[in-house]
Short mmCIF file of C-alpha atoms in Angstrom, two decimals:
data_model
loop_
_atom_site.label_atom_id
_atom_site.label_comp_id
_atom_site.label_asym_id
_atom_site.label_seq_id
_atom_site.Cartn_x
_atom_site.Cartn_y
_atom_site.Cartn_z
CA MET A 332 -148.10 -31.67 -76.97
CA LYS A 333 -144.92 -30.62 -75.20
CA GLN A 334 -146.85 -30.44 -71.93
CA CYS A 335 -148.02 -34.06 -71.99
CA THR A 336 -146.68 -36.58 -69.49
CA ILE A 337 -144.30 -39.17 -70.91
CA ALA A 338 -143.25 -42.31 -69.04
CA PHE A 339 -140.22 -44.37 -70.03
CA ILE A 340 -139.97 -47.95 -68.87
CA GLY A 341 -136.25 -48.56 -69.09
CA GLY A 342 -133.55 -45.98 -68.48
CA GLY A 343 -130.76 -47.22 -70.75
CA ASN A 344 -128.89 -45.54 -73.59
CA MET A 345 -131.78 -45.15 -76.01
CA ALA A 346 -134.10 -43.78 -73.32
CA ARG A 347 -131.39 -41.36 -72.27
CA SER A 348 -130.91 -40.15 -75.84
CA LEU A 349 -134.66 -39.63 -76.28
CA ILE A 350 -134.96 -37.80 -72.97
CA GLY A 351 -132.08 -35.50 -73.89
CA GLY A 352 -133.63 -34.79 -77.27
CA LEU A 353 -137.07 -34.12 -75.80
CA ILE A 354 -135.75 -31.67 -73.24
CA SER A 355 -133.63 -29.86 -75.82
CA ASN A 356 -136.84 -29.52 -77.85
CA GLN A 357 -138.66 -27.83 -74.95
CA PHE A 358 -140.53 -30.80 -73.51
CA ILE A 359 -141.04 -30.18 -69.78
CA ALA A 360 -138.58 -32.21 -67.68
CA GLU A 361 -140.90 -32.64 -64.69
CA ASN A 362 -143.47 -34.24 -67.02
CA ILE A 363 -141.02 -37.00 -67.98
CA HIS A 364 -141.07 -40.13 -65.82
CA VAL A 365 -138.48 -42.90 -65.96
CA SER A 366 -138.80 -46.33 -64.36
CA ASP A 367 -135.90 -48.74 -64.01
CA ALA A 368 -134.60 -51.30 -61.54
CA ASN A 369 -131.13 -49.74 -61.79
CA THR A 370 -131.16 -46.97 -59.21
CA GLU A 371 -127.75 -45.69 -60.30
CA ALA A 372 -129.05 -45.12 -63.82
CA LEU A 373 -132.09 -43.34 -62.39
CA ASP A 374 -129.92 -41.10 -60.20
CA ASN A 375 -127.86 -40.13 -63.24
CA LEU A 376 -130.96 -39.28 -65.26
CA ALA A 377 -132.48 -37.26 -62.42
CA SER A 378 -129.24 -35.37 -61.87
CA ARG A 379 -128.66 -34.61 -65.53
CA TYR A 380 -132.21 -33.91 -66.74
CA ASN A 381 -134.28 -33.29 -63.58
CA VAL A 382 -136.81 -35.95 -64.60
CA LYS A 383 -138.96 -37.89 -62.14
CA THR A 384 -137.71 -41.41 -61.45
CA PHE A 385 -139.42 -44.58 -60.25
CA THR A 386 -138.56 -48.18 -59.53
CA ASP A 387 -142.23 -49.16 -59.91
CA ASN A 388 -143.47 -49.32 -63.51
CA LEU A 389 -147.13 -48.95 -62.53
CA ALA A 390 -146.43 -45.82 -60.53
CA ALA A 391 -144.45 -44.34 -63.41
CA ILE A 392 -147.24 -44.78 -65.97
CA ALA A 393 -150.19 -43.92 -63.70
CA ASP A 394 -150.87 -40.44 -65.13
CA ALA A 395 -148.84 -40.70 -68.33
CA ASP A 396 -150.26 -39.77 -71.72
CA VAL A 397 -147.51 -41.69 -73.50
CA VAL A 398 -145.65 -44.79 -72.34
CA ILE A 399 -142.39 -45.61 -74.11
CA LEU A 400 -141.12 -49.15 -73.72
CA ALA A 401 -137.33 -48.86 -73.85
CA VAL A 402 -136.36 -52.28 -72.54
CA LYS A 403 -134.58 -55.18 -74.22
CA PRO A 404 -136.78 -57.22 -76.55
CA GLN A 405 -136.48 -60.27 -74.28
CA GLN A 406 -137.96 -58.24 -71.40
CA LEU A 407 -140.83 -56.70 -73.33
CA GLN A 408 -143.44 -59.42 -72.84
CA SER A 409 -143.10 -59.48 -69.05
CA VAL A 410 -143.19 -55.67 -68.84
CA ILE A 411 -146.31 -55.41 -71.00
CA ARG A 412 -148.12 -58.12 -69.05
CA GLN A 413 -147.23 -56.30 -65.82
CA ILE A 414 -148.70 -52.97 -66.92
CA SER A 415 -151.69 -54.47 -68.72
CA PRO A 416 -154.12 -54.40 -65.74
CA ALA A 417 -153.48 -50.68 -65.26
CA TRP A 418 -153.80 -49.68 -68.91
CA GLN A 419 -156.25 -46.92 -69.85
CA GLN A 420 -157.95 -46.03 -73.13
CA ASP A 421 -156.40 -42.59 -73.56
CA LYS A 422 -152.77 -43.71 -73.30
CA LEU A 423 -150.42 -44.15 -76.26
CA LEU A 424 -147.94 -47.03 -76.12
CA ILE A 425 -144.69 -46.67 -78.09
CA SER A 426 -142.33 -49.64 -78.29
CA ILE A 427 -138.74 -49.09 -79.38
CA ALA A 428 -137.79 -52.70 -78.68
CA ALA A 429 -136.34 -54.21 -81.85
CA GLY A 430 -138.20 -57.02 -83.55
CA ILE A 431 -141.45 -57.14 -81.56
CA ARG A 432 -144.49 -56.90 -83.83
CA LEU A 433 -147.64 -54.89 -83.21
CA ASP A 434 -149.81 -58.01 -83.04
CA ASP A 435 -147.66 -59.48 -80.28
CA ILE A 436 -147.66 -56.23 -78.29
CA THR A 437 -151.45 -56.02 -78.69
CA ARG A 438 -151.93 -59.60 -77.52
CA TRP A 439 -149.75 -59.16 -74.44
CA LEU A 440 -151.37 -55.84 -73.48
CA ASP A 441 -154.81 -57.47 -73.81
CA PHE A 442 -156.68 -54.15 -73.97
CA GLU A 443 -159.37 -53.61 -76.57
CA GLY A 444 -158.66 -50.54 -78.71
CA ALA A 445 -155.19 -49.77 -77.32
CA ALA A 446 -153.25 -47.23 -79.41
CA ILE A 447 -149.83 -48.68 -80.18
CA VAL A 448 -146.86 -47.41 -82.20
CA ARG A 449 -143.84 -49.49 -83.05
CA ALA A 450 -140.65 -47.48 -83.64
CA MET A 451 -137.23 -48.55 -84.92
CA PRO A 452 -134.62 -45.93 -83.98
CA ASN A 453 -130.92 -46.50 -84.55
CA THR A 454 -127.87 -45.82 -82.40
CA PRO A 455 -126.98 -42.37 -83.84
CA SER A 456 -130.05 -41.22 -81.91
CA LEU A 457 -127.56 -41.04 -79.04
CA VAL A 458 -126.08 -37.94 -80.73
CA GLN A 459 -129.44 -36.66 -82.04
CA ALA A 460 -128.65 -37.84 -85.57
CA GLY A 461 -130.85 -40.91 -85.62
CA ALA A 462 -133.13 -42.34 -88.26
CA THR A 463 -136.40 -43.80 -87.01
CA ALA A 464 -139.23 -45.54 -88.84
CA LEU A 465 -142.64 -45.71 -87.14
CA CYS A 466 -145.67 -47.90 -87.72
CA ALA A 467 -149.04 -47.49 -85.98
CA ASN A 468 -152.05 -49.68 -85.42
CA ASP A 469 -155.55 -48.56 -86.39
CA TYR A 470 -156.38 -47.09 -82.96
CA VAL A 471 -153.71 -44.36 -83.00
CA THR A 472 -155.39 -40.97 -83.45
CA THR A 473 -154.13 -38.14 -85.64
CA GLU A 474 -152.98 -36.26 -82.55
CA GLN A 475 -151.13 -39.32 -81.27
CA HIS A 476 -149.47 -39.77 -84.67
CA GLU A 477 -148.21 -36.19 -84.47
CA LEU A 478 -147.05 -36.63 -80.89
CA ALA A 479 -145.13 -39.84 -81.61
CA GLU A 480 -143.47 -38.27 -84.63
CA SER A 481 -142.49 -35.10 -82.77
CA MET A 482 -140.95 -37.14 -79.98
CA LEU A 483 -138.80 -39.25 -82.31
CA ARG A 484 -137.87 -36.19 -84.39
CA ALA A 485 -136.20 -34.88 -81.25
CA VAL A 486 -133.34 -37.30 -81.94
CA GLY A 487 -133.20 -37.14 -85.74
CA LEU A 488 -135.24 -38.16 -88.77
CA ALA A 489 -138.62 -39.78 -88.15
CA LEU A 490 -140.86 -41.16 -90.87
CA TRP A 491 -143.92 -43.40 -91.09
CA ILE A 492 -144.38 -46.66 -92.92
CA SER A 493 -147.85 -48.02 -93.60
CA ASP A 494 -146.92 -51.69 -93.93
CA GLU A 495 -145.35 -53.22 -90.84
CA LYS A 496 -143.76 -55.92 -93.00
CA GLN A 497 -141.34 -53.22 -94.18
CA MET A 498 -139.91 -53.01 -90.67
CA ASP A 499 -137.59 -55.92 -91.44
CA ALA A 500 -136.13 -53.90 -94.32
CA VAL A 501 -135.87 -50.87 -92.04
CA THR A 502 -133.99 -52.97 -89.51
CA ALA A 503 -131.62 -54.19 -92.22
CA LEU A 504 -131.03 -50.70 -93.66
CA SER A 505 -131.06 -48.09 -90.91
CA GLY A 506 -131.23 -50.23 -87.78
CA SER A 507 -128.09 -52.19 -88.60
CA GLY A 508 -126.76 -49.59 -91.04
CA PRO A 509 -124.45 -47.68 -88.67
CA ALA A 510 -122.34 -50.82 -88.32
CA TYR A 511 -121.90 -50.98 -92.10
CA PHE A 512 -120.56 -47.42 -92.16
CA PHE A 513 -118.28 -48.15 -89.22
CA LEU A 514 -116.91 -51.11 -91.19
CA VAL A 515 -116.27 -48.85 -94.20
CA LEU A 516 -114.53 -46.30 -91.98
CA GLU A 517 -112.44 -49.07 -90.45
CA ALA A 518 -111.49 -50.36 -93.91
CA LEU A 519 -110.61 -46.88 -95.19
CA GLN A 520 -108.42 -46.18 -92.17
CA THR A 521 -106.62 -49.51 -92.47
CA ALA A 522 -106.03 -49.06 -96.21
CA GLY A 523 -104.70 -45.54 -95.61
CA MET A 524 -102.29 -46.82 -92.98
CA GLU A 525 -101.08 -49.57 -95.31
CA LEU A 526 -100.34 -46.84 -97.87
CA GLY A 527 -98.09 -45.17 -95.31
CA LEU A 528 -100.31 -42.70 -93.43
CA PRO A 529 -99.97 -42.39 -89.64
CA GLU A 530 -102.87 -44.03 -87.77
CA GLU A 531 -104.38 -40.81 -86.44
CA THR A 532 -104.09 -39.08 -89.80
CA ALA A 533 -105.81 -41.98 -91.56
CA ARG A 534 -108.53 -42.07 -88.89
CA LEU A 535 -109.32 -38.36 -89.08
CA LEU A 536 -109.28 -38.28 -92.87
CA ALA A 537 -111.65 -41.25 -93.05
CA LEU A 538 -114.01 -39.78 -90.47
CA GLU A 539 -114.17 -36.30 -92.00
CA THR A 540 -114.56 -37.73 -95.49
CA GLY A 541 -117.52 -39.83 -94.36
CA PHE A 542 -119.08 -36.88 -92.53
CA GLY A 543 -118.53 -34.54 -95.47
CA ALA A 544 -119.97 -36.94 -98.04
CA ALA A 545 -123.08 -37.53 -95.90
CA LYS A 546 -123.51 -33.78 -95.35
CA MET A 547 -123.23 -33.10 -99.08
CA ALA A 548 -125.82 -35.78 -99.84
CA LEU A 549 -128.22 -34.46 -97.19
CA GLU A 550 -127.95 -30.88 -98.41
CA SER A 551 -128.16 -31.68 -102.12
CA ASP A 552 -131.22 -32.26 -104.28
CA GLU A 553 -129.18 -34.61 -106.46
CA SER A 554 -129.14 -38.39 -106.08
CA ALA A 555 -126.17 -40.25 -104.67
CA CYS A 556 -125.55 -41.55 -108.19
CA VAL A 557 -125.25 -38.03 -109.63
CA LEU A 558 -123.03 -36.88 -106.77
CA ARG A 559 -120.76 -39.88 -107.31
CA GLN A 560 -120.49 -39.14 -111.02
CA ARG A 561 -119.62 -35.51 -110.35
CA VAL A 562 -116.54 -36.44 -108.32
CA THR A 563 -115.43 -39.16 -110.76
CA SER A 564 -113.23 -37.71 -113.50
CA PRO A 565 -112.76 -39.94 -116.55
CA GLY A 566 -109.42 -41.67 -116.33
CA GLY A 567 -108.75 -40.30 -112.85
CA THR A 568 -107.93 -41.81 -109.47
CA THR A 569 -111.53 -42.05 -108.27
CA GLU A 570 -112.62 -43.90 -111.39
CA ARG A 571 -109.78 -46.38 -110.95
CA ALA A 572 -110.84 -47.10 -107.36
CA LEU A 573 -114.53 -47.39 -108.24
CA ASP A 574 -113.71 -49.85 -110.99
CA VAL A 575 -112.17 -52.12 -108.34
CA PHE A 576 -115.34 -51.89 -106.23
CA GLU A 577 -117.52 -52.70 -109.25
CA ASP A 578 -115.31 -55.64 -110.24
CA GLY A 579 -115.70 -56.96 -106.69
CA ASP A 580 -119.52 -56.66 -106.94
CA LEU A 581 -119.81 -54.28 -104.00
CA ARG A 582 -123.46 -53.58 -104.85
CA GLY A 583 -124.23 -57.28 -104.85
CA LEU A 584 -122.53 -57.72 -101.48
CA PHE A 585 -124.67 -54.96 -99.96
CA ASN A 586 -127.80 -56.56 -101.41
CA LYS A 587 -126.85 -59.93 -99.93
CA ALA A 588 -125.96 -58.37 -96.59
CA LEU A 589 -129.25 -56.46 -96.21
CA THR A 590 -131.25 -59.47 -97.36
CA ALA A 591 -129.54 -61.59 -94.70
CA ALA A 592 -130.20 -58.97 -92.03
CA ALA A 593 -133.89 -58.68 -93.02
CA GLN A 594 -134.30 -62.45 -92.92
CA ARG A 595 -132.73 -62.54 -89.47
CA ALA A 596 -135.05 -59.77 -88.29
CA ASP A 597 -138.03 -61.87 -89.40
CA GLU A 598 -136.65 -64.94 -87.60
CA LEU A 599 -136.12 -62.97 -84.38
CA ALA A 600 -139.64 -61.50 -84.58
CA GLU A 601 -141.04 -65.03 -84.73
CA GLN A 602 -138.96 -66.14 -81.74
CA LEU A 603 -139.52 -63.07 -79.59
CA GLY A 604 -143.26 -63.02 -80.31
CA GLN A 605 -143.91 -66.41 -78.75
CA ASP A 606 -145.85 -66.55 -75.51
CA TYR A 607 -143.91 -68.07 -72.62
CA ASP A 608 -146.73 -68.53 -70.13
#
């Protein structure tokens, strides 16, 4: 699988993170093609990773086994319609454009039996710590499933969902989730500074605390609930702080926030999936 030819349409941040992860996982650089209108971005990718670059999408995908669409959602329809006449049965199409449903991609590609995977990576993929959910249509073979998963695992966690409707929840949880943690870090730093800590001290303590808590949770077989209870001594400082969070209905706020994000994801999918020609 690591000797297959992979073509990226779009050479932005997410494509760059995937390319870096693939090469670090022994995928062959000369078998990776990247197409983009931005020649400066292409030059940077070629210089850093020794990949082949193109300004013509059709030339980039000509002999590719996998085509990864890494363009903005608003550009996806035009890109798919452009490559549609050159599509071939043995290719796998992976879209990492947020919010575009499999049915819409299938309609725009207009190729009977096309194997298509929709993936929702998040921004920590840029540092190979991403979380990606994948959903496939019925034409994706077992080998293509394995290939898509191995490619996304190169930048972090990759897991499959069987019901595409769950993608809105994925978007709300892991897609938008990094921003929630950044907000928590921001709030912790600000609160620490208001208690008298220097800015840099508060920043570093907040960052390392977040990293350490996540690392403990990842490496433990216990639930987050159990881990929380273990660091909460009765009558202690942690319990006093958690009581304030509970009184403020922090759990309810998270539920409302994710529900709002999922609803917006559904709205955007409806808008972005409309034909414009």
